[in-house]
DNA sequence: AGCACGCCGACT
DNA sequence: GTCGGCGTGCTC
């Protein structure tokens, strides 16, 4: 018999490999790489994925067991996705099963359910004559036992859970019956399918009969009569949701229940239909005429598509240059080729307007994968893709795994967004996965952005032979021909010097006042991310930074000192500014709430919409707030980065950035890049319509290159400066990073083990000739920073330490690190150490 | 991860 | 004496 190699759903170190199973003849034609199966695993039944099959079971050391069940007729994973999973598990140092699970909806994460049924045949040796007799005629001495057996017989088989509910006190009896072989247990995998069920009311008898019953209804049962009449009135809409009936008539469930008991009606479970966009009309759109620049880009991409060979492009186009129209037209072309396309957008940009643009062009050939969909809705959208009923999948990060058979095009919009990196295991980057998939399918990738990530831009420009290097395409002008808005930098040090201690400069204050008078709108951006505080001098703009790592030091209140999160450097918190001696040195980090309060104080009666994590957690609230603002029900929209996204309102003529510095001084080597991207994005959004726009950027460090270049919409200069900076300090793209985080309940043990790790890794790297500082004059280098306390030093009673590994060249750094981690398996097991790896981390705070 | 086996302390 | 704590090892 053939054997199947199966990855089982048991996320542990020593089960992270395939297990062999015999393929029963009944399943032979159905089993493929990617099939989801139920397999016996020790005492239990678990879910697994077939990775490959082998023709004949060579004499094995193991007694192979057969596959128990095939869980889907169409495999949820295609062979290429199985292979992709293998690649992911290596590249991101995660288990195979987690890589595979990241690719499919959680609805398909089945769990074992235990069933109880009567034993197939009496067990001869343990309970000879007795058992047979029991089965024949319930001739049991114990009435409780008889009750249980009778119940199970009536149902054929009962889930253990349901049985325990039915007989809550009799667990011991059930156990005994199992032991005696009267009952037997089996397990199957049950999908975690959240089929949306709803209690609904329906007539249990023909309409005429119900109408007749209505006529001679007992007088005292008026409520029941009302219910019945209500149902008959709406007979063509039956079954009606129970909730609705109760609410419209203000009756209690008792009345309905009574009618059910009398046999007039029935309360049933109906499945609720799940199409998040059902009943919505999307206005069809036609392809727009492309500008010269657009045409050039379009043709270059089409040429690549025509070859049906892999190709990747980095489309760098200024805001408003018309990237989306290029996406739409290349997708059309891809569909005409008989292939399918994936569109990736950052979670936060996946707004109804965004969806509308694609549904407007491609109608119901589009599936949308949105994190706000319920598990069931996601599952249904995903099935449309797998069954080939749609040609385009649009969604956030995980849509990169859309199971298309003939993938021709993957578009990643706003490719610089850090949300493309998953922060949980498997910690993959959708950009890398996209490019890897494109190689498997001979597909084309378009990475689009007005402010490409440094890594992408550098890879494109250096034209390396790296399989991940894209080809650069640029668009410098706006499609509609309007110019980018004027941006003014306001030096907040001057404000302080001249006696203005408020968070609003005089210019911004006057700007807001003017907008209020004219009935125009203002957007205020507070670009604060994370919660760490840094120390800055309000007189001169000095920021305490690490002498070794050139990132801001973080203030720690408990010890009243400043620390570096990369290398562990610590210094006492200064009382006066070390640079200018001013006493106006303090911790920074203003919240949106404080800005809102100050606005109310300065402009009595001002209508402010505040948008931050506090006001947008509720489903759809983000959208609601923006709509309210669009309808001019507020004068000011105030928020964190999220306001920068939906920013396309005709009456917004002023955009103010409260302090550009707050994201600039985060302890993250990407701080300047993130700041530049955010400011550019904000600046590019204002004045898109008739009214001219103004942008004010307030800053205590107005000379910083990221602020100056952003104000001039000058990506090229920013890139030049930032690359120089990264090169001199040995940060990506001039090296790569691996973050290793250790956690343990006891701090001393944790520190010792983290040091052990470092020593071991260093030793191995030395032997290979890799170990050394990054400024060493060799191509292959690996350096280890730390271990130091993590930015969040304790989570759930576990202390956390981390090591950052910097490396470059043609070395298998991930493999080596993994190797060292594997060798610490003993400590992990015995001392409950936890180790987590993040390859190419994005968030370093 | 679970589930069983097995070896030691606190109870009827 | 036994019940049950959780350390250790295994799952095709």
mmCIF file of C-alpha atoms in Angstrom, chain A residues 124-485:
data_model
loop_
_atom_site.group_PDB
_atom_site.id
_atom_site.type_symbol
_atom_site.label_atom_id
_atom_site.label_comp_id
_atom_site.label_asym_id
_atom_site.label_seq_id
_atom_site.Cartn_x
_atom_site.Cartn_y
_atom_site.Cartn_z
ATOM 1 C CA UNK A 124 -15.565 -11.831 25.110
ATOM 2 C CA UNK A 125 -12.847 -12.165 27.657
ATOM 3 C CA UNK A 126 -13.506 -9.323 30.059
ATOM 4 C CA UNK A 127 -17.205 -9.568 30.569
ATOM 5 C CA UNK A 128 -18.263 -12.823 28.975
ATOM 6 C CA UNK A 129 -21.958 -13.613 28.772
ATOM 7 C CA UNK A 130 -22.907 -10.443 30.503
ATOM 8 C CA UNK A 131 -22.014 -7.879 27.828
ATOM 9 C CA UNK A 132 -23.805 -9.676 25.074
ATOM 10 C CA UNK A 133 -26.869 -9.924 27.164
ATOM 11 C CA UNK A 134 -26.721 -6.247 27.948
ATOM 12 C CA UNK A 135 -26.767 -5.346 24.337
ATOM 13 C CA UNK A 136 -29.580 -7.678 23.575
ATOM 14 C CA UNK A 137 -32.145 -6.587 26.072
ATOM 15 C CA UNK A 138 -30.849 -3.868 28.326
ATOM 16 C CA UNK A 139 -30.808 -6.506 30.966
ATOM 17 C CA UNK A 140 -28.595 -4.536 33.243
ATOM 18 C CA UNK A 141 -28.794 -4.679 36.933
ATOM 19 C CA UNK A 142 -28.057 -0.960 37.242
ATOM 20 C CA UNK A 143 -30.867 1.346 36.066
ATOM 21 C CA UNK A 144 -28.413 4.217 35.565
ATOM 22 C CA UNK A 145 -26.312 2.100 33.226
ATOM 23 C CA UNK A 146 -29.395 1.024 31.397
ATOM 24 C CA UNK A 147 -30.491 4.623 30.955
ATOM 25 C CA UNK A 148 -27.173 5.628 29.460
ATOM 26 C CA UNK A 149 -26.966 2.665 27.110
ATOM 27 C CA UNK A 150 -30.531 3.198 25.924
ATOM 28 C CA UNK A 151 -29.839 6.849 25.274
ATOM 29 C CA UNK A 152 -26.743 6.100 23.221
ATOM 30 C CA UNK A 153 -28.484 3.377 21.265
ATOM 31 C CA UNK A 154 -31.257 5.795 20.296
ATOM 32 C CA UNK A 155 -28.690 8.233 18.908
ATOM 33 C CA UNK A 156 -26.261 5.737 17.338
ATOM 34 C CA UNK A 157 -23.356 7.826 18.500
ATOM 35 C CA UNK A 158 -23.038 10.787 20.850
ATOM 36 C CA UNK A 159 -20.311 13.354 21.263
ATOM 37 C CA UNK A 160 -18.679 12.862 24.631
ATOM 38 C CA UNK A 161 -19.369 16.468 25.485
ATOM 39 C CA UNK A 162 -23.069 16.116 24.723
ATOM 40 C CA UNK A 163 -23.231 12.891 26.698
ATOM 41 C CA UNK A 164 -21.676 14.519 29.735
ATOM 42 C CA UNK A 165 -24.207 17.289 29.475
ATOM 43 C CA UNK A 166 -27.018 14.760 29.358
ATOM 44 C CA UNK A 167 -25.658 12.800 32.320
ATOM 45 C CA UNK A 168 -23.700 15.341 34.341
ATOM 46 C CA UNK A 169 -23.387 13.170 37.447
ATOM 47 C CA UNK A 170 -22.567 9.903 35.761
ATOM 48 C CA UNK A 171 -19.030 10.413 34.451
ATOM 49 C CA UNK A 172 -17.792 7.493 36.533
ATOM 50 C CA UNK A 173 -20.469 5.154 35.193
ATOM 51 C CA UNK A 174 -19.648 6.103 31.618
ATOM 52 C CA UNK A 175 -15.987 5.481 32.292
ATOM 53 C CA UNK A 176 -16.776 2.082 33.718
ATOM 54 C CA UNK A 177 -18.903 1.143 30.716
ATOM 55 C CA UNK A 178 -16.047 2.146 28.448
ATOM 56 C CA UNK A 179 -13.631 0.045 30.462
ATOM 57 C CA UNK A 180 -15.913 -2.950 30.378
ATOM 58 C CA UNK A 181 -16.181 -2.652 26.628
ATOM 59 C CA UNK A 182 -19.911 -2.028 26.569
ATOM 60 C CA UNK A 183 -19.256 1.404 25.096
ATOM 61 C CA UNK A 184 -16.461 2.434 22.812
ATOM 62 C CA UNK A 185 -14.830 5.720 22.035
ATOM 63 C CA UNK A 186 -13.903 7.097 18.624
ATOM 64 C CA UNK A 187 -12.550 10.432 17.501
ATOM 65 C CA UNK A 188 -13.048 12.514 14.417
ATOM 66 C CA UNK A 189 -11.834 15.920 13.378
ATOM 67 C CA UNK A 190 -14.484 18.537 13.491
ATOM 68 C CA UNK A 191 -13.921 21.813 11.660
ATOM 69 C CA UNK A 192 -13.916 24.912 13.734
ATOM 70 C CA UNK A 193 -16.429 26.150 11.211
ATOM 71 C CA UNK A 194 -18.335 28.960 12.707
ATOM 72 C CA UNK A 195 -21.435 28.291 10.707
ATOM 73 C CA UNK A 196 -23.553 31.211 11.573
ATOM 74 C CA UNK A 197 -26.765 29.847 12.985
ATOM 75 C CA UNK A 198 -29.783 31.805 13.994
ATOM 76 C CA UNK A 199 -32.906 30.787 15.861
ATOM 77 C CA UNK A 200 -35.821 31.386 13.551
ATOM 78 C CA UNK A 201 -39.564 30.802 13.735
ATOM 79 C CA UNK A 202 -41.489 28.958 11.068
ATOM 80 C CA UNK A 203 -44.974 27.562 10.700
ATOM 81 C CA UNK A 204 -45.209 23.885 11.486
ATOM 82 C CA UNK A 205 -48.458 23.426 9.616
ATOM 83 C CA UNK A 206 -49.800 24.541 6.226
ATOM 84 C CA UNK A 207 -50.894 28.186 6.027
ATOM 85 C CA UNK A 208 -54.584 27.337 5.751
ATOM 86 C CA UNK A 209 -54.451 25.238 8.858
ATOM 87 C CA UNK A 210 -52.720 28.005 10.766
ATOM 88 C CA UNK A 211 -55.272 30.525 9.577
ATOM 89 C CA UNK A 212 -58.033 28.262 10.734
ATOM 90 C CA UNK A 213 -56.369 27.892 14.107
ATOM 91 C CA UNK A 214 -56.128 31.652 14.361
ATOM 92 C CA UNK A 215 -59.880 32.031 14.059
ATOM 93 C CA UNK A 216 -60.741 29.981 17.083
ATOM 94 C CA UNK A 217 -57.879 30.813 19.385
ATOM 95 C CA UNK A 218 -58.502 30.731 23.116
ATOM 96 C CA UNK A 219 -59.293 34.219 24.407
ATOM 97 C CA UNK A 220 -56.743 34.186 27.182
ATOM 98 C CA UNK A 221 -53.861 33.397 24.829
ATOM 99 C CA UNK A 222 -53.892 36.767 23.117
ATOM 100 C CA UNK A 223 -50.127 37.059 22.898
ATOM 101 C CA UNK A 224 -49.857 33.749 21.134
ATOM 102 C CA UNK A 225 -52.529 34.814 18.729
ATOM 103 C CA UNK A 226 -50.600 37.977 17.948
ATOM 104 C CA UNK A 227 -47.488 35.969 17.191
ATOM 105 C CA UNK A 228 -49.293 33.609 14.885
ATOM 106 C CA UNK A 229 -51.003 36.490 13.094
ATOM 107 C CA UNK A 230 -47.673 38.217 12.710
ATOM 108 C CA UNK A 231 -46.152 35.151 11.076
ATOM 109 C CA UNK A 232 -49.072 34.698 8.720
ATOM 110 C CA UNK A 233 -48.855 38.321 7.650
ATOM 111 C CA UNK A 234 -45.277 37.726 6.648
ATOM 112 C CA UNK A 235 -45.657 34.183 5.425
ATOM 113 C CA UNK A 236 -43.557 34.774 2.333
ATOM 114 C CA UNK A 237 -40.598 35.774 4.497
ATOM 115 C CA UNK A 238 -40.593 32.717 6.692
ATOM 116 C CA UNK A 239 -38.663 31.612 8.589
ATOM 117 C CA UNK A 240 -38.314 34.833 10.559
ATOM 118 C CA UNK A 241 -35.540 35.390 13.071
ATOM 119 C CA UNK A 242 -36.896 34.746 16.547
ATOM 120 C CA UNK A 243 -35.274 37.887 17.875
ATOM 121 C CA UNK A 244 -37.082 40.010 15.334
ATOM 122 C CA UNK A 245 -40.454 38.521 16.153
ATOM 123 C CA UNK A 246 -39.966 39.078 19.845
ATOM 124 C CA UNK A 247 -38.773 42.632 19.361
ATOM 125 C CA UNK A 248 -41.525 43.729 16.966
ATOM 126 C CA UNK A 249 -44.331 42.370 19.119
ATOM 127 C CA UNK A 250 -42.808 42.975 22.544
ATOM 128 C CA UNK A 251 -43.644 39.454 23.544
ATOM 129 C CA UNK A 252 -41.505 37.084 25.519
ATOM 130 C CA UNK A 253 -40.121 33.831 24.207
ATOM 131 C CA UNK A 254 -42.664 32.035 26.381
ATOM 132 C CA UNK A 255 -45.509 32.877 24.008
ATOM 133 C CA UNK A 256 -43.607 31.507 21.025
ATOM 134 C CA UNK A 257 -42.566 28.470 22.997
ATOM 135 C CA UNK A 258 -46.195 27.784 23.861
ATOM 136 C CA UNK A 259 -47.145 27.905 20.203
ATOM 137 C CA UNK A 260 -44.374 25.499 19.444
ATOM 138 C CA UNK A 261 -45.664 23.110 22.083
ATOM 139 C CA UNK A 262 -49.134 23.305 20.592
ATOM 140 C CA UNK A 263 -47.639 22.296 17.282
ATOM 141 C CA UNK A 264 -48.501 25.454 15.380
ATOM 142 C CA UNK A 265 -44.984 26.522 14.748
ATOM 143 C CA UNK A 266 -41.428 25.398 14.949
ATOM 144 C CA UNK A 267 -38.258 27.075 16.201
ATOM 145 C CA UNK A 268 -35.448 26.063 13.907
ATOM 146 C CA UNK A 269 -31.800 26.845 13.378
ATOM 147 C CA UNK A 270 -31.140 28.438 10.028
ATOM 148 C CA UNK A 271 -27.757 29.214 8.577
ATOM 149 C CA UNK A 272 -27.221 32.892 8.025
ATOM 150 C CA UNK A 273 -25.952 33.772 4.614
ATOM 151 C CA UNK A 274 -22.544 35.299 4.627
ATOM 152 C CA UNK A 275 -21.581 37.656 1.891
ATOM 153 C CA UNK A 276 -20.162 40.799 3.390
ATOM 154 C CA UNK A 277 -20.880 42.738 0.226
ATOM 155 C CA UNK A 278 -24.171 41.157 -0.742
ATOM 156 C CA UNK A 279 -26.786 43.552 -1.940
ATOM 157 C CA UNK A 280 -24.298 46.320 -2.428
ATOM 158 C CA UNK A 281 -24.107 47.948 -5.762
ATOM 159 C CA UNK A 282 -20.752 48.869 -7.176
ATOM 160 C CA UNK A 283 -20.813 51.401 -9.951
ATOM 161 C CA UNK A 284 -19.012 49.901 -12.946
ATOM 162 C CA UNK A 285 -15.978 51.858 -14.082
ATOM 163 C CA UNK A 286 -14.103 51.904 -17.369
ATOM 164 C CA UNK A 287 -10.340 51.954 -17.870
ATOM 165 C CA UNK A 288 -8.987 55.507 -17.803
ATOM 166 C CA UNK A 289 -6.689 56.947 -20.396
ATOM 167 C CA UNK A 290 -3.151 56.559 -19.142
ATOM 168 C CA UNK A 291 -0.612 59.362 -19.032
ATOM 169 C CA UNK A 292 2.707 58.916 -20.799
ATOM 170 C CA UNK A 293 4.430 57.829 -17.625
ATOM 171 C CA UNK A 294 1.653 55.438 -16.744
ATOM 172 C CA UNK A 295 1.639 54.024 -20.259
ATOM 173 C CA UNK A 296 5.353 53.320 -20.097
ATOM 174 C CA UNK A 297 5.054 51.485 -16.791
ATOM 175 C CA UNK A 298 1.969 49.622 -17.941
ATOM 176 C CA UNK A 299 3.632 48.395 -21.115
ATOM 177 C CA UNK A 300 6.746 47.271 -19.281
ATOM 178 C CA UNK A 301 4.686 45.171 -16.882
ATOM 179 C CA UNK A 302 2.540 43.754 -19.673
ATOM 180 C CA UNK A 303 5.617 42.712 -21.568
ATOM 181 C CA UNK A 304 6.721 40.741 -18.532
ATOM 182 C CA UNK A 305 3.294 39.184 -18.102
ATOM 183 C CA UNK A 306 3.388 38.091 -21.731
ATOM 184 C CA UNK A 307 6.599 36.144 -21.203
ATOM 185 C CA UNK A 308 4.905 34.186 -18.419
ATOM 186 C CA UNK A 309 8.163 34.274 -16.598
ATOM 187 C CA UNK A 310 8.773 35.553 -13.123
ATOM 188 C CA UNK A 311 9.474 39.239 -12.756
ATOM 189 C CA UNK A 312 9.292 41.796 -9.952
ATOM 190 C CA UNK A 313 8.919 45.556 -10.209
ATOM 191 C CA UNK A 314 9.243 48.278 -7.661
ATOM 192 C CA UNK A 315 6.832 50.958 -8.788
ATOM 193 C CA UNK A 316 7.891 54.180 -7.162
ATOM 194 C CA UNK A 317 5.277 56.816 -7.968
ATOM 195 C CA UNK A 318 4.551 60.069 -6.180
ATOM 196 C CA UNK A 319 1.221 60.384 -4.406
ATOM 197 C CA UNK A 320 -1.487 60.910 -6.992
ATOM 198 C CA UNK A 321 0.583 59.517 -9.861
ATOM 199 C CA UNK A 322 -2.130 56.992 -10.635
ATOM 200 C CA UNK A 323 -0.709 53.695 -9.450
ATOM 201 C CA UNK A 324 -4.119 52.202 -8.799
ATOM 202 C CA UNK A 325 -5.223 52.632 -12.410
ATOM 203 C CA UNK A 326 -2.109 50.772 -13.495
ATOM 204 C CA UNK A 327 -2.953 47.996 -11.080
ATOM 205 C CA UNK A 328 -6.467 47.764 -12.490
ATOM 206 C CA UNK A 329 -5.369 47.594 -16.103
ATOM 207 C CA UNK A 330 -2.593 45.068 -15.521
ATOM 208 C CA UNK A 331 -5.062 42.909 -13.616
ATOM 209 C CA UNK A 332 -7.424 43.042 -16.616
ATOM 210 C CA UNK A 333 -4.609 41.866 -18.797
ATOM 211 C CA UNK A 334 -3.726 39.092 -16.397
ATOM 212 C CA UNK A 335 -7.332 37.883 -16.333
ATOM 213 C CA UNK A 336 -7.442 37.894 -20.128
ATOM 214 C CA UNK A 337 -4.461 35.575 -20.044
ATOM 215 C CA UNK A 338 -6.583 33.156 -18.047
ATOM 216 C CA UNK A 339 -4.602 33.790 -14.912
ATOM 217 C CA UNK A 340 -5.529 35.257 -11.535
ATOM 218 C CA UNK A 341 -4.307 38.185 -9.492
ATOM 219 C CA UNK A 342 -3.738 39.015 -5.846
ATOM 220 C CA UNK A 343 -3.904 42.580 -4.551
ATOM 221 C CA UNK A 344 -2.336 43.211 -1.184
ATOM 222 C CA UNK A 345 -3.113 46.378 0.722
ATOM 223 C CA UNK A 346 -2.297 47.365 4.299
ATOM 224 C CA UNK A 347 -5.071 46.363 6.662
ATOM 225 C CA UNK A 348 -5.893 49.963 7.462
ATOM 226 C CA UNK A 349 -6.320 50.908 3.790
ATOM 227 C CA UNK A 350 -8.807 48.152 3.086
ATOM 228 C CA UNK A 351 -11.722 50.558 3.255
ATOM 229 C CA UNK A 352 -15.042 50.279 1.427
ATOM 230 C CA UNK A 353 -13.801 52.907 -1.049
ATOM 231 C CA UNK A 354 -10.781 50.768 -1.821
ATOM 232 C CA UNK A 355 -12.915 47.678 -2.352
ATOM 233 C CA UNK A 356 -15.258 49.704 -4.510
ATOM 234 C CA UNK A 357 -12.507 50.587 -6.950
ATOM 235 C CA UNK A 358 -11.828 46.918 -7.609
ATOM 236 C CA UNK A 359 -15.406 45.686 -7.483
ATOM 237 C CA UNK A 360 -16.355 48.568 -9.766
ATOM 238 C CA UNK A 361 -13.945 47.318 -12.412
ATOM 239 C CA UNK A 362 -14.148 43.576 -11.923
ATOM 240 C CA UNK A 363 -17.560 43.099 -10.328
ATOM 241 C CA UNK A 364 -18.133 39.756 -8.659
ATOM 242 C CA UNK A 365 -14.878 38.347 -9.924
ATOM 243 C CA UNK A 366 -13.377 39.831 -6.766
ATOM 244 C CA UNK A 367 -13.039 38.178 -3.372
ATOM 245 C CA UNK A 368 -12.215 40.345 -0.406
ATOM 246 C CA UNK A 369 -10.270 39.041 2.569
ATOM 247 C CA UNK A 370 -10.653 41.401 5.456
ATOM 248 C CA UNK A 371 -9.635 40.950 9.073
ATOM 249 C CA UNK A 372 -12.949 42.346 10.196
ATOM 250 C CA UNK A 373 -14.843 39.578 8.450
ATOM 251 C CA UNK A 374 -16.063 36.853 10.711
ATOM 252 C CA UNK A 375 -14.361 33.484 10.544
ATOM 253 C CA UNK A 376 -17.193 32.174 8.422
ATOM 254 C CA UNK A 377 -17.201 35.090 6.023
ATOM 255 C CA UNK A 378 -13.476 34.685 5.507
ATOM 256 C CA UNK A 379 -13.928 31.013 4.874
ATOM 257 C CA UNK A 380 -16.588 31.675 2.237
ATOM 258 C CA UNK A 381 -14.475 34.280 0.441
ATOM 259 C CA UNK A 382 -11.526 31.927 0.544
ATOM 260 C CA UNK A 383 -13.584 29.111 -0.956
ATOM 261 C CA UNK A 384 -14.552 31.342 -3.872
ATOM 262 C CA UNK A 385 -10.853 31.657 -4.610
ATOM 263 C CA UNK A 386 -9.989 28.009 -4.222
ATOM 264 C CA UNK A 387 -12.916 26.897 -6.327
ATOM 265 C CA UNK A 388 -11.935 29.305 -9.073
ATOM 266 C CA UNK A 389 -15.127 31.336 -8.868
ATOM 267 C CA UNK A 390 -13.221 34.621 -8.664
ATOM 268 C CA UNK A 391 -10.203 35.949 -10.508
ATOM 269 C CA UNK A 392 -9.000 38.624 -8.134
ATOM 270 C CA UNK A 393 -8.317 38.428 -4.422
ATOM 271 C CA UNK A 394 -7.889 41.632 -2.525
ATOM 272 C CA UNK A 395 -6.833 41.648 1.076
ATOM 273 C CA UNK A 396 -4.273 42.319 3.739
ATOM 274 C CA UNK A 397 -1.082 40.369 4.432
ATOM 275 C CA UNK A 398 -2.494 36.855 4.515
ATOM 276 C CA UNK A 399 -4.144 37.236 1.100
ATOM 277 C CA UNK A 400 -0.681 36.523 -0.301
ATOM 278 C CA UNK A 401 -1.607 32.862 0.245
ATOM 279 C CA UNK A 402 -4.778 33.050 -1.852
ATOM 280 C CA UNK A 403 -5.039 29.547 -3.344
ATOM 281 C CA UNK A 404 -5.246 30.418 -7.030
ATOM 282 C CA UNK A 405 -4.343 27.713 -9.493
ATOM 283 C CA UNK A 406 -2.762 29.962 -12.116
ATOM 284 C CA UNK A 407 -1.393 32.965 -10.378
ATOM 285 C CA UNK A 408 -0.244 35.611 -12.833
ATOM 286 C CA UNK A 409 0.110 38.808 -10.846
ATOM 287 C CA UNK A 410 0.684 39.907 -7.275
ATOM 288 C CA UNK A 411 0.309 43.571 -6.470
ATOM 289 C CA UNK A 412 1.467 44.953 -3.165
ATOM 290 C CA UNK A 413 0.295 48.488 -2.615
ATOM 291 C CA UNK A 414 2.085 50.709 -0.081
ATOM 292 C CA UNK A 415 4.807 48.114 -0.021
ATOM 293 C CA UNK A 416 6.756 49.983 2.672
ATOM 294 C CA UNK A 417 4.050 49.429 5.282
ATOM 295 C CA UNK A 418 5.308 47.523 8.283
ATOM 296 C CA UNK A 419 1.968 45.744 8.680
ATOM 297 C CA UNK A 420 3.087 43.395 5.898
ATOM 298 C CA UNK A 421 5.284 41.758 8.474
ATOM 299 C CA UNK A 422 3.361 39.422 10.727
ATOM 300 C CA UNK A 423 4.311 39.941 14.341
ATOM 301 C CA UNK A 424 3.152 36.503 15.465
ATOM 302 C CA UNK A 425 4.610 33.168 14.463
ATOM 303 C CA UNK A 426 5.101 32.549 11.598
ATOM 304 C CA UNK A 427 6.724 35.966 11.443
ATOM 305 C CA UNK A 428 6.710 36.217 7.692
ATOM 306 C CA UNK A 429 6.945 39.266 5.480
ATOM 307 C CA UNK A 430 4.277 39.247 2.773
ATOM 308 C CA UNK A 431 6.698 40.938 0.364
ATOM 309 C CA UNK A 432 9.153 38.058 0.533
ATOM 310 C CA UNK A 433 6.396 35.495 0.360
ATOM 311 C CA UNK A 434 4.914 37.270 -2.677
ATOM 312 C CA UNK A 435 8.204 37.161 -4.522
ATOM 313 C CA UNK A 436 8.779 33.567 -3.576
ATOM 314 C CA UNK A 437 5.314 32.621 -4.860
ATOM 315 C CA UNK A 438 5.915 34.521 -8.077
ATOM 316 C CA UNK A 439 8.902 32.293 -8.759
ATOM 317 C CA UNK A 440 6.741 29.217 -8.299
ATOM 318 C CA UNK A 441 4.088 30.467 -10.713
ATOM 319 C CA UNK A 442 6.095 32.454 -13.215
ATOM 320 C CA UNK A 443 4.087 35.427 -12.029
ATOM 321 C CA UNK A 444 4.735 39.148 -11.950
ATOM 322 C CA UNK A 445 5.011 41.148 -8.735
ATOM 323 C CA UNK A 446 4.406 44.879 -8.521
ATOM 324 C CA UNK A 447 5.525 46.565 -5.329
ATOM 325 C CA UNK A 448 3.981 50.020 -5.337
ATOM 326 C CA UNK A 449 4.690 52.983 -3.108
ATOM 327 C CA UNK A 450 5.301 56.712 -3.042
ATOM 328 C CA UNK A 451 7.941 56.036 -0.422
ATOM 329 C CA UNK A 452 9.393 52.570 -0.981
ATOM 330 C CA UNK A 453 11.050 50.801 1.909
ATOM 331 C CA UNK A 454 14.783 51.348 1.928
ATOM 332 C CA UNK A 455 15.380 47.643 1.569
ATOM 333 C CA UNK A 456 13.277 47.465 -1.590
ATOM 334 C CA UNK A 457 14.714 50.561 -3.160
ATOM 335 C CA UNK A 458 18.249 49.548 -2.400
ATOM 336 C CA UNK A 459 17.693 46.060 -3.776
ATOM 337 C CA UNK A 460 16.168 47.490 -6.955
ATOM 338 C CA UNK A 461 18.917 50.006 -7.522
ATOM 339 C CA UNK A 462 21.849 47.779 -6.747
ATOM 340 C CA UNK A 463 20.500 45.322 -9.331
ATOM 341 C CA UNK A 464 21.932 42.413 -7.477
ATOM 342 C CA UNK A 465 21.267 38.887 -8.642
ATOM 343 C CA UNK A 466 19.313 38.272 -5.506
ATOM 344 C CA UNK A 467 16.104 36.469 -6.379
ATOM 345 C CA UNK A 468 14.274 39.123 -4.373
ATOM 346 C CA UNK A 469 15.630 42.143 -6.246
ATOM 347 C CA UNK A 470 12.921 44.001 -8.161
ATOM 348 C CA UNK A 471 13.295 46.223 -11.200
ATOM 349 C CA UNK A 472 12.740 49.927 -10.565
ATOM 350 C CA UNK A 473 9.979 51.843 -12.373
ATOM 351 C CA UNK A 474 9.354 55.458 -11.477
ATOM 352 C CA UNK A 475 6.549 57.978 -11.932
ATOM 353 C CA UNK A 476 7.362 61.565 -10.990
ATOM 354 C CA UNK A 477 4.239 63.489 -11.916
ATOM 355 C CA UNK A 478 0.669 63.474 -10.761
ATOM 356 C CA UNK A 479 -1.817 61.960 -13.166
ATOM 357 C CA UNK A 480 -4.169 64.934 -12.930
ATOM 358 C CA UNK A 481 -1.374 67.400 -13.443
ATOM 359 C CA UNK A 482 -1.842 69.317 -10.168
ATOM 360 C CA UNK A 483 1.195 70.096 -8.088
ATOM 361 C CA UNK A 484 2.127 68.838 -4.675
ATOM 362 C CA UNK A 485 1.162 71.183 -1.844
#
